[in-house]
Short mmCIF file of C-alpha atoms in Angstrom, two decimals:
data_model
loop_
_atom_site.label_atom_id
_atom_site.label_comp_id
_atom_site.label_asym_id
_atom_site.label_seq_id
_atom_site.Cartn_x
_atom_site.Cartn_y
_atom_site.Cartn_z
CA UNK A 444 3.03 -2.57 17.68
CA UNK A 445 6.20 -1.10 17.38
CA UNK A 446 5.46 1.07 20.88
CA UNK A 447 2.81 0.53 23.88
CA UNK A 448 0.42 3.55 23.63
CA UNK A 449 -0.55 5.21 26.61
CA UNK A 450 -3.66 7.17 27.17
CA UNK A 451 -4.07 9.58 30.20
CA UNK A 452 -7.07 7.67 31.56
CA UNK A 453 -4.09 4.76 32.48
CA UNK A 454 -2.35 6.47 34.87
CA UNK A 455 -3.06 5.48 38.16
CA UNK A 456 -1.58 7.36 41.47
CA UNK A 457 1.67 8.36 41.05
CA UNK A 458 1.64 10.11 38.04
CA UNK A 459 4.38 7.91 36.41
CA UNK A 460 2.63 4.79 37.22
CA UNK A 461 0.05 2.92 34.55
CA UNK A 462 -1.87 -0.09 34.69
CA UNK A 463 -2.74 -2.05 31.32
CA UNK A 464 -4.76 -5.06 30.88
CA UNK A 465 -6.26 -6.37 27.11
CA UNK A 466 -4.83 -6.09 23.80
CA UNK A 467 -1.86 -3.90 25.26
CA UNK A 468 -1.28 -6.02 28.13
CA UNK A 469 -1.32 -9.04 25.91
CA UNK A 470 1.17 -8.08 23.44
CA UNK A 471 3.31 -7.41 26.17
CA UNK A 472 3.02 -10.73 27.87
CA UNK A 473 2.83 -13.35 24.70
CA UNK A 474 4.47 -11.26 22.12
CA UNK A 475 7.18 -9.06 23.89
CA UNK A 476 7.43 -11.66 26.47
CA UNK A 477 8.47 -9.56 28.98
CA UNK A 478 8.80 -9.60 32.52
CA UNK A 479 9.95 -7.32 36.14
CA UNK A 480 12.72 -5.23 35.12
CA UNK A 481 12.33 -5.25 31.46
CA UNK A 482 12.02 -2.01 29.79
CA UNK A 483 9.67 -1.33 26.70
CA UNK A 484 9.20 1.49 24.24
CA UNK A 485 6.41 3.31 25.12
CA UNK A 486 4.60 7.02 24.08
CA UNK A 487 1.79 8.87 25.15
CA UNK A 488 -1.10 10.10 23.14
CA UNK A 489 -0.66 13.63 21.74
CA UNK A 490 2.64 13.95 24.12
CA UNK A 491 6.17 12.39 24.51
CA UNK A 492 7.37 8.93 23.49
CA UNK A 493 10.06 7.22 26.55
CA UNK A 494 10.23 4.22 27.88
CA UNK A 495 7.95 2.00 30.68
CA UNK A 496 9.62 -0.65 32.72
CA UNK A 497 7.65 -3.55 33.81
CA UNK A 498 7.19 -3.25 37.67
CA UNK A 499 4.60 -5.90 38.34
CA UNK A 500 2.46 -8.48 36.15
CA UNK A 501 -0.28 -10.50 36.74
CA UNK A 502 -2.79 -13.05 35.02
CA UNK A 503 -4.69 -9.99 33.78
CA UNK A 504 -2.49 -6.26 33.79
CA UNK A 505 0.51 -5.18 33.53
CA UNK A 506 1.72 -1.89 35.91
CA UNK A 507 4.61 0.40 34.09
CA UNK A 508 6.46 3.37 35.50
CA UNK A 509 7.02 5.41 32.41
CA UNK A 510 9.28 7.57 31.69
CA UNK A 511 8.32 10.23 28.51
CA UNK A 512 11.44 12.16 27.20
CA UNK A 513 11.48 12.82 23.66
CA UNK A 514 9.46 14.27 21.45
CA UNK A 515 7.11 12.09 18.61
CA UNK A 516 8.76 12.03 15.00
CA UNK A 517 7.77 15.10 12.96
CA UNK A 518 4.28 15.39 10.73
CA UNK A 519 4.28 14.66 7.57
CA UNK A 520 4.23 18.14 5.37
CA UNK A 521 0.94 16.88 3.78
CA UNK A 522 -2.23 17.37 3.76
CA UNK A 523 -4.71 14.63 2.40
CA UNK A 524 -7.93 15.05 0.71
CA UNK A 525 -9.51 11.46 -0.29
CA UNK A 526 -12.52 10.37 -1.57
CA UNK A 527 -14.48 7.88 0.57
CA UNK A 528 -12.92 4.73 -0.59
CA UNK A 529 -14.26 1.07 0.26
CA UNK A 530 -14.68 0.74 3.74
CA UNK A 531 -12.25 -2.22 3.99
CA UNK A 532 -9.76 -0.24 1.85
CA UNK A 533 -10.63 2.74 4.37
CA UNK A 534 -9.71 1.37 7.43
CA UNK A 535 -6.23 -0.23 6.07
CA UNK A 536 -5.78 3.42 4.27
CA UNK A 537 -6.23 5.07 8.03
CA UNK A 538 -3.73 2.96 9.81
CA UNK A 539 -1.15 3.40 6.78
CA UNK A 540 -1.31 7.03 5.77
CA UNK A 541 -0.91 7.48 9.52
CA UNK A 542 1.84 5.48 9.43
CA UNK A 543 3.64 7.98 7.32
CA UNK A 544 2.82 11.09 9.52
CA UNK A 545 -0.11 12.55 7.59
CA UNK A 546 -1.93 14.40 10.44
CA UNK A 547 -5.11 15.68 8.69
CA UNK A 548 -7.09 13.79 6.33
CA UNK A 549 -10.80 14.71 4.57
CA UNK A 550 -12.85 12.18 3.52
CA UNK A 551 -14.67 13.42 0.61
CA UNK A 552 -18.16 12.48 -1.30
CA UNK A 553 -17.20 12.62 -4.82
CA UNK A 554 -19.63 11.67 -7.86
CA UNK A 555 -18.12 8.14 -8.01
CA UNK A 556 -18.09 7.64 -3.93
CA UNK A 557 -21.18 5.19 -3.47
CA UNK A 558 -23.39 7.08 -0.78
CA UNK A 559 -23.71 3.61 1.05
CA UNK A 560 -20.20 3.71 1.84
CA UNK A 561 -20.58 6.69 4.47
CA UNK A 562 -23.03 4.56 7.12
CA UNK A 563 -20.00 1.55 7.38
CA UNK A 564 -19.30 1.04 11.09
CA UNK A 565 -15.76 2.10 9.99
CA UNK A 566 -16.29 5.61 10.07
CA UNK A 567 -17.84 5.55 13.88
CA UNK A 568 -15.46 7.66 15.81
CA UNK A 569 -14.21 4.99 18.42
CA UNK A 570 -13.55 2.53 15.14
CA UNK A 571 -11.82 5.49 13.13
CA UNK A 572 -9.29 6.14 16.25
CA UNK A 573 -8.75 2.26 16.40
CA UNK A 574 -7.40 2.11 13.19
CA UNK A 575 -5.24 5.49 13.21
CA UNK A 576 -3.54 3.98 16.85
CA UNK A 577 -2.46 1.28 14.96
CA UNK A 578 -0.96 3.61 12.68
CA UNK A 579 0.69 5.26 15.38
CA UNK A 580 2.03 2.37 17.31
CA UNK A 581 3.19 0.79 14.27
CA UNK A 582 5.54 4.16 13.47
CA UNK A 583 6.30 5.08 16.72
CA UNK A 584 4.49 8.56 16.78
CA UNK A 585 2.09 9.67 19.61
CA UNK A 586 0.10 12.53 17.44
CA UNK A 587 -3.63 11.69 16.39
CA UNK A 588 -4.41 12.89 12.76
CA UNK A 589 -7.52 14.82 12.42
CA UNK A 590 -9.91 13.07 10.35
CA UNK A 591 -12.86 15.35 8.92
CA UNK A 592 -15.75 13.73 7.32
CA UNK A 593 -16.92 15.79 4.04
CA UNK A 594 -20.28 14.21 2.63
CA UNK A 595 -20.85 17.84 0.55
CA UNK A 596 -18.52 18.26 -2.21
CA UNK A 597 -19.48 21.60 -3.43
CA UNK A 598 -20.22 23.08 -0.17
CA UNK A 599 -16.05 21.29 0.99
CA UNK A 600 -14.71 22.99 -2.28
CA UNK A 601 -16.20 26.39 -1.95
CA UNK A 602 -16.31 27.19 1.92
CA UNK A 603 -13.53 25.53 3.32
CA UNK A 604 -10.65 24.49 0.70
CA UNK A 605 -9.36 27.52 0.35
CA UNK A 606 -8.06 28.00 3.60
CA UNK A 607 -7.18 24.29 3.87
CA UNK A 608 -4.99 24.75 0.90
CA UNK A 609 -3.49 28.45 2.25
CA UNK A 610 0.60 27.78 1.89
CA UNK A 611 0.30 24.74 0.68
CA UNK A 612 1.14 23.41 -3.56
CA UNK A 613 -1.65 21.25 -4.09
CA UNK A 614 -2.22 18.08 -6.38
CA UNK A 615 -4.84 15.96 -7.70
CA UNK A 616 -4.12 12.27 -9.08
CA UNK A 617 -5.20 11.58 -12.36
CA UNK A 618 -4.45 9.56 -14.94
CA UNK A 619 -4.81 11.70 -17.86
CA UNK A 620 -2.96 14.42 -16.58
CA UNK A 621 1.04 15.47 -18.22
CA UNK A 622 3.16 16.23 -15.31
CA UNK A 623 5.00 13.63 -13.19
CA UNK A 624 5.44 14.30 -9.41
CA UNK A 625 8.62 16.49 -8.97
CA UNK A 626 10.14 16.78 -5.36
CA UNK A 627 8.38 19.08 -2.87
CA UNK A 628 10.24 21.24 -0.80
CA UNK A 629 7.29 22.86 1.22
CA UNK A 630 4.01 21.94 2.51
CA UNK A 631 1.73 19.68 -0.13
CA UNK A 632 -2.10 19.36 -0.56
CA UNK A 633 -3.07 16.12 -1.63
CA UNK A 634 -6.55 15.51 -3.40
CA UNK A 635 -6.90 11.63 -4.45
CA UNK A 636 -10.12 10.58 -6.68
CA UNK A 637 -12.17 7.50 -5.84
CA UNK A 638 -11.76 3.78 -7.93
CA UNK A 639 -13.62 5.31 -10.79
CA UNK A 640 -11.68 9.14 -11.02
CA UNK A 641 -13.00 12.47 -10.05
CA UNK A 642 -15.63 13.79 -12.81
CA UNK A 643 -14.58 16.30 -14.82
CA UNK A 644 -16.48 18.86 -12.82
CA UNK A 645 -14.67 17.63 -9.69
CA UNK A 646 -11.28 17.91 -11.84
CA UNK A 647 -12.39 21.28 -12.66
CA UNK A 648 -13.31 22.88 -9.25
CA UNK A 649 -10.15 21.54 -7.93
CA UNK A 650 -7.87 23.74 -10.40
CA UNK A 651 -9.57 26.51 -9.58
CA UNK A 652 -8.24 26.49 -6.37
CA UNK A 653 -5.23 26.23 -7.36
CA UNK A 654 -4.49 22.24 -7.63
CA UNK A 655 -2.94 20.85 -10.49
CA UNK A 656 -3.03 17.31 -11.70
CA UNK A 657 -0.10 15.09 -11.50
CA UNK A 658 -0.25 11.22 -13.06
CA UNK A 659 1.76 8.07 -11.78
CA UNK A 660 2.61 6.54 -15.02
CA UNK A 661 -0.02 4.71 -17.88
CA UNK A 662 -1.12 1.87 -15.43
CA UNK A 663 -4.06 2.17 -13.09
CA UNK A 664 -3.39 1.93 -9.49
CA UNK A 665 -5.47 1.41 -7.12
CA UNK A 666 -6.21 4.20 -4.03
CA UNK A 667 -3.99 2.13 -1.75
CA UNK A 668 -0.85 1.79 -3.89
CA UNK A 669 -1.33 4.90 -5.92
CA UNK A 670 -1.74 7.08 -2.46
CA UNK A 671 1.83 5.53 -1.13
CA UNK A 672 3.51 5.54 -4.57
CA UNK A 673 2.59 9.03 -4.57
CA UNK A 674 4.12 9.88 -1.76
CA UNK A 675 7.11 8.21 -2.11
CA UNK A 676 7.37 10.56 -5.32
CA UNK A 677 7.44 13.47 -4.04
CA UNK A 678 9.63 12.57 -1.39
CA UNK A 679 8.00 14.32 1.59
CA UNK A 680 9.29 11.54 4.22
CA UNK A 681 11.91 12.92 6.51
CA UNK B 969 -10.63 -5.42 -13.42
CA UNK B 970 -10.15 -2.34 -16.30
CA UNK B 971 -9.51 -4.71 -18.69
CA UNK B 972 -11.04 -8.23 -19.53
CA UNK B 973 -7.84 -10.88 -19.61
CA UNK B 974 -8.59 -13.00 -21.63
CA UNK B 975 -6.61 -16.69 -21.65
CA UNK B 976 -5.86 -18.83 -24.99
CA UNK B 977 -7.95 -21.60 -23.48
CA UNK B 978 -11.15 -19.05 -23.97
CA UNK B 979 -10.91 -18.96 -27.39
CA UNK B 980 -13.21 -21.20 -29.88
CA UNK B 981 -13.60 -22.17 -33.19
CA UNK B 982 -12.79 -19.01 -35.43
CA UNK B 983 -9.45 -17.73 -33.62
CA UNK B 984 -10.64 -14.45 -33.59
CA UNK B 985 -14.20 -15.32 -30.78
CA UNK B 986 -13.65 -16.20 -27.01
CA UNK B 987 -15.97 -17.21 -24.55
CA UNK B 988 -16.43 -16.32 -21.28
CA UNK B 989 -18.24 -17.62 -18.22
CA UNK B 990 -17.74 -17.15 -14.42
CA UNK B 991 -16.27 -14.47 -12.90
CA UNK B 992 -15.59 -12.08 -16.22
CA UNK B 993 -18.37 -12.91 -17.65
CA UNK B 994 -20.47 -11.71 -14.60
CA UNK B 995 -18.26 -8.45 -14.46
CA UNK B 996 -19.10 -7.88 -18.30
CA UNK B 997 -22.98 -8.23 -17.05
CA UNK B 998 -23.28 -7.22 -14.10
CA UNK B 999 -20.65 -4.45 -13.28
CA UNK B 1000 -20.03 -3.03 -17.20
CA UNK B 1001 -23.49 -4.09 -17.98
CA UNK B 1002 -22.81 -4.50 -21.42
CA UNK B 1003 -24.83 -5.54 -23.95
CA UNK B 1004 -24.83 -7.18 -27.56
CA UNK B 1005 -22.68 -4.32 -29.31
CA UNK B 1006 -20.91 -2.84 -26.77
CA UNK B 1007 -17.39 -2.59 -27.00
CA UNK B 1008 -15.03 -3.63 -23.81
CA UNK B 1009 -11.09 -3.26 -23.24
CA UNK B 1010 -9.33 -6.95 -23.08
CA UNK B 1011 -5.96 -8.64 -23.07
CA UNK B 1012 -4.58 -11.89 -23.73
CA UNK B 1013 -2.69 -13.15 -21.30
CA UNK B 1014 1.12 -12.75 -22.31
CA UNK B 1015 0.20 -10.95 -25.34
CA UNK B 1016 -1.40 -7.61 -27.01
CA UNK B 1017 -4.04 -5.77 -25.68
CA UNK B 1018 -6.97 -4.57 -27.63
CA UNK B 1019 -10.86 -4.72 -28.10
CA UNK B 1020 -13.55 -7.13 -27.98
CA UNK B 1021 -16.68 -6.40 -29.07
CA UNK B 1022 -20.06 -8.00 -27.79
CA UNK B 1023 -21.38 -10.86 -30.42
CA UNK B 1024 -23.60 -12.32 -28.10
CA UNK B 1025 -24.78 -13.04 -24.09
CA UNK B 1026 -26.88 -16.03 -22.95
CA UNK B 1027 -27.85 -16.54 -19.13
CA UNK B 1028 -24.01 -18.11 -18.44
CA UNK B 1029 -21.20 -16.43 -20.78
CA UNK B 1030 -20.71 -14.25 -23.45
CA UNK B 1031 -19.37 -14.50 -26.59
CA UNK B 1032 -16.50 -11.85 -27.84
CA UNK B 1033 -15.23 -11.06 -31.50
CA UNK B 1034 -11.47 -9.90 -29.99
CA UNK B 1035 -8.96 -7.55 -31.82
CA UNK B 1036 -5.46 -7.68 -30.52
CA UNK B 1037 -3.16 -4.64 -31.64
CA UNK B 1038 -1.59 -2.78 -28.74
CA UNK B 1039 1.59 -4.11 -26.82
CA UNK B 1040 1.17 -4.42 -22.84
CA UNK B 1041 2.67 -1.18 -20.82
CA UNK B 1042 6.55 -1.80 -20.51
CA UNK B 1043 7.78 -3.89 -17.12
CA UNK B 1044 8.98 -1.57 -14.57
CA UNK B 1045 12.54 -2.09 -14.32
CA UNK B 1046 12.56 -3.43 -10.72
CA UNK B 1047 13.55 -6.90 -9.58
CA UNK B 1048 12.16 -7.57 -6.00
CA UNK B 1049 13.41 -9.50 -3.13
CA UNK B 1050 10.76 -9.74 -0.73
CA UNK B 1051 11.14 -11.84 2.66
CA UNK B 1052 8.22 -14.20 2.91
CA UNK B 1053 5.28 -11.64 3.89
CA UNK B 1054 2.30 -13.29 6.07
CA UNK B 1055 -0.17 -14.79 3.66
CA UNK B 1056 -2.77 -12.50 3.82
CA UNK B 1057 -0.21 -9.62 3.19
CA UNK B 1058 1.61 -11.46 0.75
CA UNK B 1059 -2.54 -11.93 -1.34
CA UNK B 1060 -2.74 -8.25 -1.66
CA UNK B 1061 0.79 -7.74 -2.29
CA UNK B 1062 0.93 -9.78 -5.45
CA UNK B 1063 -1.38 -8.31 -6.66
CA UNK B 1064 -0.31 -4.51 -5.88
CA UNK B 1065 3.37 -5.08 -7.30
CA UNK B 1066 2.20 -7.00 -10.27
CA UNK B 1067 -0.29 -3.41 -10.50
CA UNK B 1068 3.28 -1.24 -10.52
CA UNK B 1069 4.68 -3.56 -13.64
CA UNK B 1070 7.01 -5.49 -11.57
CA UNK B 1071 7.98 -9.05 -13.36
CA UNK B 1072 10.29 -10.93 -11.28
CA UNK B 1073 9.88 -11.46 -7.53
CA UNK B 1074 11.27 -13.71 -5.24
CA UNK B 1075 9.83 -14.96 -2.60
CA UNK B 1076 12.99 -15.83 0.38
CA UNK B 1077 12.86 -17.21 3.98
CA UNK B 1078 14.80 -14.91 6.28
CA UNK B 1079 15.77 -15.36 9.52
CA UNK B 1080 12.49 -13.65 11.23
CA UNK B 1081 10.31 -15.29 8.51
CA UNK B 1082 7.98 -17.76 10.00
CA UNK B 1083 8.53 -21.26 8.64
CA UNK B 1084 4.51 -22.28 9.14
CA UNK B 1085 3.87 -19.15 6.24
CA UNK B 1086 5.40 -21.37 3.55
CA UNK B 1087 2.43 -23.65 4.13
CA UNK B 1088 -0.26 -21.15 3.51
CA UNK B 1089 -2.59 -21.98 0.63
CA UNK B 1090 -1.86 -18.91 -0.69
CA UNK B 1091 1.09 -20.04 -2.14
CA UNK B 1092 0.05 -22.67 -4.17
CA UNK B 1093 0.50 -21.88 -7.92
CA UNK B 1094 -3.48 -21.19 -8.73
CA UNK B 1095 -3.87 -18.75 -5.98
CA UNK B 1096 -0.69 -17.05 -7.10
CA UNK B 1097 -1.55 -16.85 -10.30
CA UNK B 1098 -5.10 -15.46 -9.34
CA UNK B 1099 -3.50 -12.92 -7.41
CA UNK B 1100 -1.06 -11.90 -9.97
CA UNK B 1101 -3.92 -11.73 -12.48
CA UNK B 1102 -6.53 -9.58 -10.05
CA UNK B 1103 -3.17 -7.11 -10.48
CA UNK B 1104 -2.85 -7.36 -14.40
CA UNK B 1105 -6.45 -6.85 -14.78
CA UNK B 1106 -6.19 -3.60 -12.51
CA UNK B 1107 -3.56 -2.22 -14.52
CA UNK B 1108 -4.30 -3.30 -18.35
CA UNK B 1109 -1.61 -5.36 -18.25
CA UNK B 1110 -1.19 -9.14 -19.79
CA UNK B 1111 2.28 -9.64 -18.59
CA UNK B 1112 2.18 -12.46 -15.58
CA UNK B 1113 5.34 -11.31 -13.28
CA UNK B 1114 7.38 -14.85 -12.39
CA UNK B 1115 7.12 -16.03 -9.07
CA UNK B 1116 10.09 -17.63 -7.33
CA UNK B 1117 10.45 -19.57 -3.97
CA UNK B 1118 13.04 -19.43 -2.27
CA UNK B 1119 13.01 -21.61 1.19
CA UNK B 1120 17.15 -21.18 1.35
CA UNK B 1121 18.54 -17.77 2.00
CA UNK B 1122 22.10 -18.87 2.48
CA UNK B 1123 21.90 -20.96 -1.36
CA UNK B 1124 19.90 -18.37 -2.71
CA UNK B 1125 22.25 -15.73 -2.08
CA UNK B 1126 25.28 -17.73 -2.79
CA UNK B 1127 24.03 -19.51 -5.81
CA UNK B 1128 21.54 -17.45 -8.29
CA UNK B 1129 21.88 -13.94 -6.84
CA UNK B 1130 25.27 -13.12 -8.73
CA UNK B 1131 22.70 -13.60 -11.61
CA UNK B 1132 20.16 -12.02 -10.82
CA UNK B 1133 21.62 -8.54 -9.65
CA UNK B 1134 23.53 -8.62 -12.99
CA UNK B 1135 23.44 -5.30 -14.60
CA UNK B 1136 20.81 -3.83 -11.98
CA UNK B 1137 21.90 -1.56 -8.95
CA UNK B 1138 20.98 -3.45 -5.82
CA UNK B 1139 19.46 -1.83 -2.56
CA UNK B 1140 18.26 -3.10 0.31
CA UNK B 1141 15.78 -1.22 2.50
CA UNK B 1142 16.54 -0.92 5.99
CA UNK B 1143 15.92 1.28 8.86
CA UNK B 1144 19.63 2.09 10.30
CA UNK B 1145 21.40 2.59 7.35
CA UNK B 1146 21.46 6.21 6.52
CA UNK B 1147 21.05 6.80 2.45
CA UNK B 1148 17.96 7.90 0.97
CA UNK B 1149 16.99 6.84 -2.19
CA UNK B 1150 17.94 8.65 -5.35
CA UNK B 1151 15.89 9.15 -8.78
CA UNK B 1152 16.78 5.88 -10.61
CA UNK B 1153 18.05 5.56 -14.38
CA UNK B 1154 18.47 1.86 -14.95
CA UNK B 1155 17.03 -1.30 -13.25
CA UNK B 1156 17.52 -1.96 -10.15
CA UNK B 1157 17.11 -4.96 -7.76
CA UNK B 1158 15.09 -4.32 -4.09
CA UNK B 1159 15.52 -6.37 -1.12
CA UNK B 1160 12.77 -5.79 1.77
CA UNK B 1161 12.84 -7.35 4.99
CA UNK B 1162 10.15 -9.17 6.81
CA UNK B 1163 8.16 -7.22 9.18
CA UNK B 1164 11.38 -8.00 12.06
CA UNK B 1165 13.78 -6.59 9.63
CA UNK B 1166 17.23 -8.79 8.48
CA UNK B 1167 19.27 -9.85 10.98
CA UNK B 1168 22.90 -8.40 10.34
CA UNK B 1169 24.46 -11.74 8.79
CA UNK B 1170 21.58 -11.24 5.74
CA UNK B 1171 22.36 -7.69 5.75
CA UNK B 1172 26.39 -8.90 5.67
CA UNK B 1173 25.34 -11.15 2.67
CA UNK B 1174 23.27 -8.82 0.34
CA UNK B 1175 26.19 -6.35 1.19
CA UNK B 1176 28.57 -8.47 -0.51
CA UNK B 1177 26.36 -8.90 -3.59
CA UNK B 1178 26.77 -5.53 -3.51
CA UNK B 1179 23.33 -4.38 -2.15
CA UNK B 1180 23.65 -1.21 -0.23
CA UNK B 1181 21.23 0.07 2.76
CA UNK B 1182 18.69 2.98 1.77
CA UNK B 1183 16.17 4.21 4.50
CA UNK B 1184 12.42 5.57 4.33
CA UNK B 1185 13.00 7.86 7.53
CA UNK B 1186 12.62 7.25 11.12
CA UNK B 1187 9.08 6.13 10.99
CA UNK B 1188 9.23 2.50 11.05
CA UNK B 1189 6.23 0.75 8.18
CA UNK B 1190 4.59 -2.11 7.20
CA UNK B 1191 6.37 -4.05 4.28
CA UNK B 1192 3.11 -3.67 2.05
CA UNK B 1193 3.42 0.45 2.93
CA UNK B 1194 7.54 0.69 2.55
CA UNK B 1195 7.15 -0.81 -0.73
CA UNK B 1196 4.78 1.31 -2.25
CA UNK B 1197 7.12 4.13 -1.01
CA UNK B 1198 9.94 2.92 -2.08
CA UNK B 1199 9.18 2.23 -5.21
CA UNK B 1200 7.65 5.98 -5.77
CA UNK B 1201 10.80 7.32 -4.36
CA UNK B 1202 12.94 5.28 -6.80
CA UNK B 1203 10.94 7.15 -9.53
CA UNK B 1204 11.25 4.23 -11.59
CA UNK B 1205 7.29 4.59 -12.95
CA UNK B 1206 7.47 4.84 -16.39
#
């Protein structure tokens, strides 16, 4: 928890006043260690980041008076389109691509997704924004990605992709494919294929809207480390 | 596990049959669902890859006819410096970097490394060497990365790292310092941090071992996600 996020719903009276008791309250106390007077790094959801200083603590809250100047880091120019991996994999995946600024993510049924996969708690909405805060207070940014739950891979491909893609170069990760991940100067489309690969009918839909297939090297990755490795290669972070 | 790793203990009688029970023997059954025949990808630990084909399978292991021709993919050319992670980081991490092809990796206290992690069971030489193998396994590799300890950052630095850096540019990823890393050609050596950072007397030290500070931008990451990154922005994948 690299800053204390705030929601609206914990400001109290004065509108620069908050109030925070459990897990925020309790890194404060045992893990910051802070007391009256001390000032922490703190951001607001969807807003500013600034700083809170401590005004009063007791056995069970913590009251702030925040102060919200700057602007959260900048997105991510990417765009991410997985396949439903693991749900333990998932919710590490969530917290880490939002780490890195990605700020809309689809998580796709592919041939190779198992079906069972989409009825894990992990993808109820309140557990799906747990893991992306953690993202977000782990990098210091304040801006909830948009996660969009695709269980229809045709229907994804053919009514909606092409306007997801619009201005955007687009890749798919595959082992079998030639070209190595150049660069990017502008906005990328990511598409990233379950454990297994997508199928070649997956592979082929996706070039026809205009993706082409990039490949990390001879070894197999998993999602995890390919999807950051990636990344890293075509050197989006700012 | 995309490729069966096979060990020299396994083999019996003629040199060219193995047998396996346990864990890869359930995988051939019960995830490959092989059968007398069949044909499966192994690798012999420290040696060639190849095939083994199916001569038999009771209730409790199987018996292989193996054919080792093919080399193991090439090492990447990374060295890695990693401050003591927290074990069950460090569990996944093994196995992730010994996915990417990395073969040497030492394991150093730091300053904001907690002492109590060098306890961790996950440390002792069969879990390491389980992890490492879960990340050969992944990536058809039979190479086991070495694993070094190093409780002593002061010795370590002023003792074997001369040595070590030999020939290999040295970097050392940090948040303030204000290069971003470059396409590599030759090997290089990486020094992360621990989740805390280094404190500037380790930065001081790997400085004058001629380390020098690269960034991943403002967002501040995990060590298991900067990495991954890092690594992909190195372009050293091969």
């Amino acid at each position: 928890m690299n800053i204390i996020l705030l929601e609206q719903s914990d400001f109290v009276g004065d509108k620069n006043e908050v109030v925070l008791s459990g897990r925020r309250f309790m890194h404060i106390k045992d893990i910051l260690k802070s007391s009256v007077g001390d000032t922490l790094s703190i951001g607001l959801l969807n807003d500013r980041l600034g700083e809170g200083e401590v005004m009063a603590m007791s056995a069970n809250d913590v009251h702030l008076k925040v102060d919200l100047t700057e602007p959260p880091p900048p997105a991510l120019s990417c765009k991410l389109i997985l396949a439903l991996p693991r749900p333990i994999v998932l919710k590490r995946l969530l917290g880490s691509i939002t780490s890195l600024g990605i700020k809309e993510i689809y998580l796709l049924q592919t041939r190779r997704v198992e079906k069972s996969y989409w009825q894990s708690p992990v993808l109820e909405k309140q557990n799906i924004e747990k893991a992306l805060k953690l993202g977000l207070e782990q990098s210091k940014d304040t801006v909830l990605p948009k996660i969009f739950l695709k269980k229809q891979f045709k229907s994804f491909v053919e009514d909606e992709l092409s306007d997801i893609v619009q201005g955007t170069q687009c890749f798919f990760a595959h082992p079998t494919s030639r070209e190595q991940p150049q660069k990017m100067q502008g906005p990328v489309t990511l598409a990233v294929g379950p454990e297994g690969g997508f199928i070649d009918y997956e592979i082929e839909k996706l070039q026809q809207y205009g993706f082409s297939g990039i490949h990390l090297g001879q070894r197999i990755l998993k999602v995890e480390t390919a999807i950051h490795v990636l990344i890293g290669q075509l050197r989006l972070l700012i």
